[in-house]
Amino acid sequence: MKGVKIDGTPSAEELHASPGFPQESIRKGPLAFIECVEEIPCNPCATACPRGAITLEGGLTALPRLDAELCTGCGLCISVCPGLAIYVKAREHEPGFSSILFPYEYYPLPQKGDPVECVNRFGKSICSGTVLSVRTAEKLDRTALIKVSFPQAYFDEVISIKRLPNQ
Ligand code: SF4
Ligand code: SF4
């Protein structure tokens, strides 16, 4: 039993039972969080990780397992995931503030320094944040990587930002 799904979003029970989701992130620095809870034949995350921090024990349909000790939070696994299921969070980017590096496939892109609304995994705005960086590169295959800082009190909830309006 993997827990109960709510509106197609992984439940807290599913995530905490998942081998790719760090159980207790006490690390201040960046760490990958893998929200992949469906046993599908897929493994780009494992092949992209230069540290061997992601493994699929038991074959291609196994859930990805993260070795938090090996993960440096480089973010190379984020853009290769077709399910946009990976992000990197740092609990203490600076005193009182956390950061998240996440995939973003909408236009317009935010710009460095922009104020943004941070959302939880249900798409609900929960706090304000500030864009720290916007990475776009050919090798990212049109998946931009956005890094945002936000108040540390929302560390467990923030997973993305509210989509920006068309201009
Ligand atoms: S963030 Fe970097 S080190 Fe960590 S799992 Fe992803 S690719 Fe590997
Ligand atoms: S690449 Fe994404 S969808 Fe595929 S196994 Fe890894 S986390 Fe899951």
PDB file of C-alpha atoms and ligand atoms in Angstrom:
ATOM      1  CA  MET A   1       0.000   0.000   0.000  1.00  0.00           C
ATOM      2  CA  LYS A   2       1.600   3.218  -1.152  1.00  0.00           C
ATOM      3  CA  GLY A   3      -0.828   5.657   0.402  1.00  0.00           C
ATOM      4  CA  VAL A   4      -3.707   7.594  -1.029  1.00  0.00           C
ATOM      5  CA  LYS A   5      -3.483   9.775  -4.115  1.00  0.00           C
ATOM      6  CA  ILE A   6      -5.029  13.232  -3.976  1.00  0.00           C
ATOM      7  CA  ASP A   7      -5.879  14.780  -7.366  1.00  0.00           C
ATOM      8  CA  GLY A   8      -3.062  12.850  -9.077  1.00  0.00           C
ATOM      9  CA  THR A   9      -0.496  14.329  -6.724  1.00  0.00           C
ATOM     10  CA  PRO A  10       1.677  12.039  -4.583  1.00  0.00           C
ATOM     11  CA  SER A  11       0.471  11.958  -1.001  1.00  0.00           C
ATOM     12  CA  ALA A  12       2.798  12.557   1.944  1.00  0.00           C
ATOM     13  CA  GLU A  13       2.573   8.837   2.728  1.00  0.00           C
ATOM     14  CA  GLU A  14       3.655   7.887  -0.774  1.00  0.00           C
ATOM     15  CA  LEU A  15       6.536  10.328  -0.768  1.00  0.00           C
ATOM     16  CA  HIS A  16       7.864   9.284   2.604  1.00  0.00           C
ATOM     17  CA  ALA A  17       7.676   5.621   1.590  1.00  0.00           C
ATOM     18  CA  SER A  18       9.511   6.389  -1.646  1.00  0.00           C
ATOM     19  CA  PRO A  19      13.264   5.586  -1.889  1.00  0.00           C
ATOM     20  CA  GLY A  20      13.977   8.767  -3.847  1.00  0.00           C
ATOM     21  CA  PHE A  21      12.604  11.139  -1.245  1.00  0.00           C
ATOM     22  CA  PRO A  22      15.043  12.057   1.556  1.00  0.00           C
ATOM     23  CA  GLN A  23      13.422  10.929   4.774  1.00  0.00           C
ATOM     24  CA  GLU A  24      14.829  13.538   7.085  1.00  0.00           C
ATOM     25  CA  SER A  25      16.698  16.346   5.422  1.00  0.00           C
ATOM     26  CA  ILE A  26      18.787  17.961   8.137  1.00  0.00           C
ATOM     27  CA  ARG A  27      21.445  19.001   5.637  1.00  0.00           C
ATOM     28  CA  LYS A  28      21.652  22.758   5.175  1.00  0.00           C
ATOM     29  CA  GLY A  29      23.016  22.552   1.651  1.00  0.00           C
ATOM     30  CA  PRO A  30      21.412  21.385  -1.595  1.00  0.00           C
ATOM     31  CA  LEU A  31      19.947  17.910  -1.930  1.00  0.00           C
ATOM     32  CA  ALA A  32      17.861  16.208  -4.637  1.00  0.00           C
ATOM     33  CA  PHE A  33      14.261  15.257  -3.924  1.00  0.00           C
ATOM     34  CA  ILE A  34      12.761  12.685  -6.308  1.00  0.00           C
ATOM     35  CA  GLU A  35       8.969  12.590  -6.357  1.00  0.00           C
ATOM     36  CA  CYS A  36       8.741   9.492  -8.546  1.00  0.00           C
ATOM     37  CA  VAL A  37       6.268   7.022  -7.083  1.00  0.00           C
ATOM     38  CA  GLU A  38       5.026   5.132 -10.140  1.00  0.00           C
ATOM     39  CA  GLU A  39       6.835   1.977 -11.244  1.00  0.00           C
ATOM     40  CA  ILE A  40       7.387   2.916 -14.885  1.00  0.00           C
ATOM     41  CA  PRO A  41      10.228   1.844 -17.220  1.00  0.00           C
ATOM     42  CA  CYS A  42      12.434   4.917 -16.973  1.00  0.00           C
ATOM     43  CA  ASN A  43      15.963   5.675 -15.827  1.00  0.00           C
ATOM     44  CA  PRO A  44      17.485   8.917 -17.258  1.00  0.00           C
ATOM     45  CA  CYS A  45      17.892  10.284 -13.737  1.00  0.00           C
ATOM     46  CA  ALA A  46      20.163   7.396 -12.784  1.00  0.00           C
ATOM     47  CA  THR A  47      22.283   7.611 -15.918  1.00  0.00           C
ATOM     48  CA  ALA A  48      22.634  11.413 -15.635  1.00  0.00           C
ATOM     49  CA  CYS A  49      23.956  11.478 -12.086  1.00  0.00           C
ATOM     50  CA  PRO A  50      27.757  11.805 -12.141  1.00  0.00           C
ATOM     51  CA  ARG A  51      27.980  10.663  -8.514  1.00  0.00           C
ATOM     52  CA  GLY A  52      26.019   7.441  -8.820  1.00  0.00           C
ATOM     53  CA  ALA A  53      23.638   8.829  -6.208  1.00  0.00           C
ATOM     54  CA  ILE A  54      20.539   7.504  -8.003  1.00  0.00           C
ATOM     55  CA  THR A  55      20.070   3.785  -8.536  1.00  0.00           C
ATOM     56  CA  LEU A  56      17.230   1.568  -9.689  1.00  0.00           C
ATOM     57  CA  GLU A  57      17.546  -1.561  -7.648  1.00  0.00           C
ATOM     58  CA  GLY A  58      15.739  -4.449  -9.271  1.00  0.00           C
ATOM     59  CA  GLY A  59      15.523  -3.240 -12.844  1.00  0.00           C
ATOM     60  CA  LEU A  60      14.173  -0.529 -15.108  1.00  0.00           C
ATOM     61  CA  THR A  61      10.733  -0.342 -13.511  1.00  0.00           C
ATOM     62  CA  ALA A  62      12.056   0.005  -9.962  1.00  0.00           C
ATOM     63  CA  LEU A  63      11.573   3.311  -8.201  1.00  0.00           C
ATOM     64  CA  PRO A  64      14.714   5.476  -8.215  1.00  0.00           C
ATOM     65  CA  ARG A  65      16.616   5.394  -4.928  1.00  0.00           C
ATOM     66  CA  LEU A  66      18.603   8.411  -3.781  1.00  0.00           C
ATOM     67  CA  ASP A  67      21.759   8.064  -1.717  1.00  0.00           C
ATOM     68  CA  ALA A  68      21.712  11.419   0.059  1.00  0.00           C
ATOM     69  CA  GLU A  69      25.314  10.975   1.178  1.00  0.00           C
ATOM     70  CA  LEU A  70      26.476  10.887  -2.454  1.00  0.00           C
ATOM     71  CA  CYS A  71      24.234  13.690  -3.780  1.00  0.00           C
ATOM     72  CA  THR A  72      25.937  17.059  -4.143  1.00  0.00           C
ATOM     73  CA  GLY A  73      22.798  18.885  -5.284  1.00  0.00           C
ATOM     74  CA  CYS A  74      24.333  19.676  -8.688  1.00  0.00           C
ATOM     75  CA  GLY A  75      20.925  19.493 -10.385  1.00  0.00           C
ATOM     76  CA  LEU A  76      22.057  17.505 -13.446  1.00  0.00           C
ATOM     77  CA  CYS A  77      19.273  14.981 -12.921  1.00  0.00           C
ATOM     78  CA  ILE A  78      16.487  17.599 -12.995  1.00  0.00           C
ATOM     79  CA  SER A  79      16.135  18.407 -16.681  1.00  0.00           C
ATOM     80  CA  VAL A  80      16.506  14.803 -17.895  1.00  0.00           C
ATOM     81  CA  CYS A  81      13.425  13.647 -16.018  1.00  0.00           C
ATOM     82  CA  PRO A  82      10.481  13.446 -18.445  1.00  0.00           C
ATOM     83  CA  GLY A  83       8.080  13.571 -15.520  1.00  0.00           C
ATOM     84  CA  LEU A  84       9.525  16.809 -14.040  1.00  0.00           C
ATOM     85  CA  ALA A  85       9.677  14.823 -10.823  1.00  0.00           C
ATOM     86  CA  ILE A  86      13.005  16.056  -9.432  1.00  0.00           C
ATOM     87  CA  TYR A  87      14.020  19.267  -7.712  1.00  0.00           C
ATOM     88  CA  VAL A  88      16.933  20.284  -5.502  1.00  0.00           C
ATOM     89  CA  LYS A  89      16.330  22.069  -2.229  1.00  0.00           C
ATOM     90  CA  ALA A  90      18.712  23.692   0.224  1.00  0.00           C
ATOM     91  CA  ARG A  91      17.280  24.094   3.695  1.00  0.00           C
ATOM     92  CA  GLU A  92      19.500  27.048   4.523  1.00  0.00           C
ATOM     93  CA  HIS A  93      20.472  28.962   1.430  1.00  0.00           C
ATOM     94  CA  GLU A  94      21.056  31.909   3.734  1.00  0.00           C
ATOM     95  CA  PRO A  95      19.924  32.536   7.297  1.00  0.00           C
ATOM     96  CA  GLY A  96      16.138  32.253   7.420  1.00  0.00           C
ATOM     97  CA  PHE A  97      15.788  31.341   3.758  1.00  0.00           C
ATOM     98  CA  SER A  98      15.726  28.100   1.801  1.00  0.00           C
ATOM     99  CA  SER A  99      16.162  27.662  -1.927  1.00  0.00           C
ATOM    100  CA  ILE A 100      14.761  25.387  -4.580  1.00  0.00           C
ATOM    101  CA  LEU A 101      16.065  24.579  -8.072  1.00  0.00           C
ATOM    102  CA  PHE A 102      13.254  23.186 -10.189  1.00  0.00           C
ATOM    103  CA  PRO A 103      12.273  22.519 -13.837  1.00  0.00           C
ATOM    104  CA  TYR A 104      10.052  25.083 -15.554  1.00  0.00           C
ATOM    105  CA  GLU A 105       8.547  24.590 -19.007  1.00  0.00           C
ATOM    106  CA  TYR A 106       6.395  27.699 -19.416  1.00  0.00           C
ATOM    107  CA  TYR A 107       6.816  31.041 -21.105  1.00  0.00           C
ATOM    108  CA  PRO A 108       7.468  33.749 -20.242  1.00  0.00           C
ATOM    109  CA  LEU A 109      10.412  32.802 -18.080  1.00  0.00           C
ATOM    110  CA  PRO A 110      11.004  34.787 -14.903  1.00  0.00           C
ATOM    111  CA  GLN A 111      14.130  36.916 -14.630  1.00  0.00           C
ATOM    112  CA  LYS A 112      16.775  36.964 -11.930  1.00  0.00           C
ATOM    113  CA  GLY A 113      15.622  39.186  -9.063  1.00  0.00           C
ATOM    114  CA  ASP A 114      11.913  38.905  -9.864  1.00  0.00           C
ATOM    115  CA  PRO A 115       9.475  38.489  -6.989  1.00  0.00           C
ATOM    116  CA  VAL A 116       7.411  35.307  -7.489  1.00  0.00           C
ATOM    117  CA  GLU A 117       4.679  33.352  -5.769  1.00  0.00           C
ATOM    118  CA  CYS A 118       5.860  29.966  -4.502  1.00  0.00           C
ATOM    119  CA  VAL A 119       3.388  27.087  -4.712  1.00  0.00           C
ATOM    120  CA  ASN A 120       2.977  23.735  -3.018  1.00  0.00           C
ATOM    121  CA  ARG A 121       2.471  20.451  -4.882  1.00  0.00           C
ATOM    122  CA  PHE A 122      -1.234  21.224  -5.251  1.00  0.00           C
ATOM    123  CA  GLY A 123      -0.421  24.450  -7.106  1.00  0.00           C
ATOM    124  CA  LYS A 124      -1.560  26.643  -4.232  1.00  0.00           C
ATOM    125  CA  SER A 125       0.363  29.853  -3.553  1.00  0.00           C
ATOM    126  CA  ILE A 126       1.843  29.659  -0.074  1.00  0.00           C
ATOM    127  CA  CYS A 127       4.571  32.299   0.188  1.00  0.00           C
ATOM    128  CA  SER A 128       6.588  34.831  -1.757  1.00  0.00           C
ATOM    129  CA  GLY A 129      10.017  34.148  -3.170  1.00  0.00           C
ATOM    130  CA  THR A 130      12.775  35.768  -5.184  1.00  0.00           C
ATOM    131  CA  VAL A 131      14.334  34.382  -8.352  1.00  0.00           C
ATOM    132  CA  LEU A 132      18.038  33.728  -7.808  1.00  0.00           C
ATOM    133  CA  SER A 133      18.876  32.356 -11.255  1.00  0.00           C
ATOM    134  CA  VAL A 134      17.402  31.171 -14.529  1.00  0.00           C
ATOM    135  CA  ARG A 135      19.345  28.509 -16.410  1.00  0.00           C
ATOM    136  CA  THR A 136      18.617  27.829 -20.056  1.00  0.00           C
ATOM    137  CA  ALA A 137      20.941  25.863 -22.295  1.00  0.00           C
ATOM    138  CA  GLU A 138      20.657  23.661 -25.348  1.00  0.00           C
ATOM    139  CA  LYS A 139      21.594  20.611 -23.321  1.00  0.00           C
ATOM    140  CA  LEU A 140      18.637  21.286 -21.002  1.00  0.00           C
ATOM    141  CA  ASP A 141      16.380  20.566 -24.001  1.00  0.00           C
ATOM    142  CA  ARG A 142      14.011  23.497 -23.431  1.00  0.00           C
ATOM    143  CA  THR A 143      13.541  22.727 -19.762  1.00  0.00           C
ATOM    144  CA  ALA A 144      14.652  25.835 -17.893  1.00  0.00           C
ATOM    145  CA  LEU A 145      16.014  25.482 -14.382  1.00  0.00           C
ATOM    146  CA  ILE A 146      14.791  28.178 -12.030  1.00  0.00           C
ATOM    147  CA  LYS A 147      16.282  28.798  -8.602  1.00  0.00           C
ATOM    148  CA  VAL A 148      14.216  30.660  -6.049  1.00  0.00           C
ATOM    149  CA  SER A 149      14.742  31.627  -2.423  1.00  0.00           C
ATOM    150  CA  PHE A 150      11.841  31.573   0.014  1.00  0.00           C
ATOM    151  CA  PRO A 151      11.262  31.697   3.785  1.00  0.00           C
ATOM    152  CA  GLN A 152      12.648  28.608   5.512  1.00  0.00           C
ATOM    153  CA  ALA A 153       9.354  27.989   7.321  1.00  0.00           C
ATOM    154  CA  TYR A 154       7.951  26.709   4.008  1.00  0.00           C
ATOM    155  CA  PHE A 155      10.824  24.321   3.264  1.00  0.00           C
ATOM    156  CA  ASP A 156       8.703  21.168   3.215  1.00  0.00           C
ATOM    157  CA  GLU A 157       5.942  22.609   1.047  1.00  0.00           C
ATOM    158  CA  VAL A 158       7.399  24.700  -1.771  1.00  0.00           C
ATOM    159  CA  ILE A 159       7.996  22.804  -5.009  1.00  0.00           C
ATOM    160  CA  SER A 160       7.604  25.427  -7.761  1.00  0.00           C
ATOM    161  CA  ILE A 161       6.298  28.901  -8.581  1.00  0.00           C
ATOM    162  CA  LYS A 162       3.011  30.173  -9.886  1.00  0.00           C
ATOM    163  CA  ARG A 163       3.035  30.399 -13.660  1.00  0.00           C
ATOM    164  CA  LEU A 164       3.657  33.938 -14.886  1.00  0.00           C
ATOM    165  CA  PRO A 165       0.936  35.669 -16.923  1.00  0.00           C
ATOM    166  CA  ASN A 166       1.363  36.017 -20.679  1.00  0.00           C
ATOM    167  CA  GLN A 167       2.529  39.502 -21.623  1.00  0.00           C
TER     168      GLN A 167
HETATM  169  S1  SF4 B   1      21.505  16.558  -7.813  1.00  0.00           S
HETATM  170 FE1  SF4 B   1      23.412  15.905  -8.883  1.00  0.00          FE
HETATM  171  S2  SF4 B   1      24.444  14.555  -7.416  1.00  0.00           S
HETATM  172 FE2  SF4 B   1      22.319  14.790  -6.689  1.00  0.00          FE
HETATM  173  S3  SF4 B   1      21.208  13.033  -7.557  1.00  0.00           S
HETATM  174 FE3  SF4 B   1      20.977  14.741  -9.014  1.00  0.00          FE
HETATM  175  S4  SF4 B   1      22.667  14.518 -10.505  1.00  0.00           S
HETATM  176 FE4  SF4 B   1      23.155  13.242  -8.701  1.00  0.00          FE
HETATM  177  S1  SF4 B   2      13.820  10.138 -14.848  1.00  0.00           S
HETATM  178 FE1  SF4 B   2      12.101  10.948 -13.629  1.00  0.00          FE
HETATM  179  S2  SF4 B   2      10.316   9.685 -14.173  1.00  0.00           S
HETATM  180 FE2  SF4 B   2      12.182   8.592 -14.861  1.00  0.00          FE
HETATM  181  S3  SF4 B   2      12.675   7.199 -13.133  1.00  0.00           S
HETATM  182 FE3  SF4 B   2      13.866   9.095 -12.855  1.00  0.00          FE
HETATM  183  S4  SF4 B   2      12.577  10.374 -11.512  1.00  0.00           S
HETATM  184 FE4  SF4 B   2      11.242   8.750 -12.354  1.00  0.00          FE
END
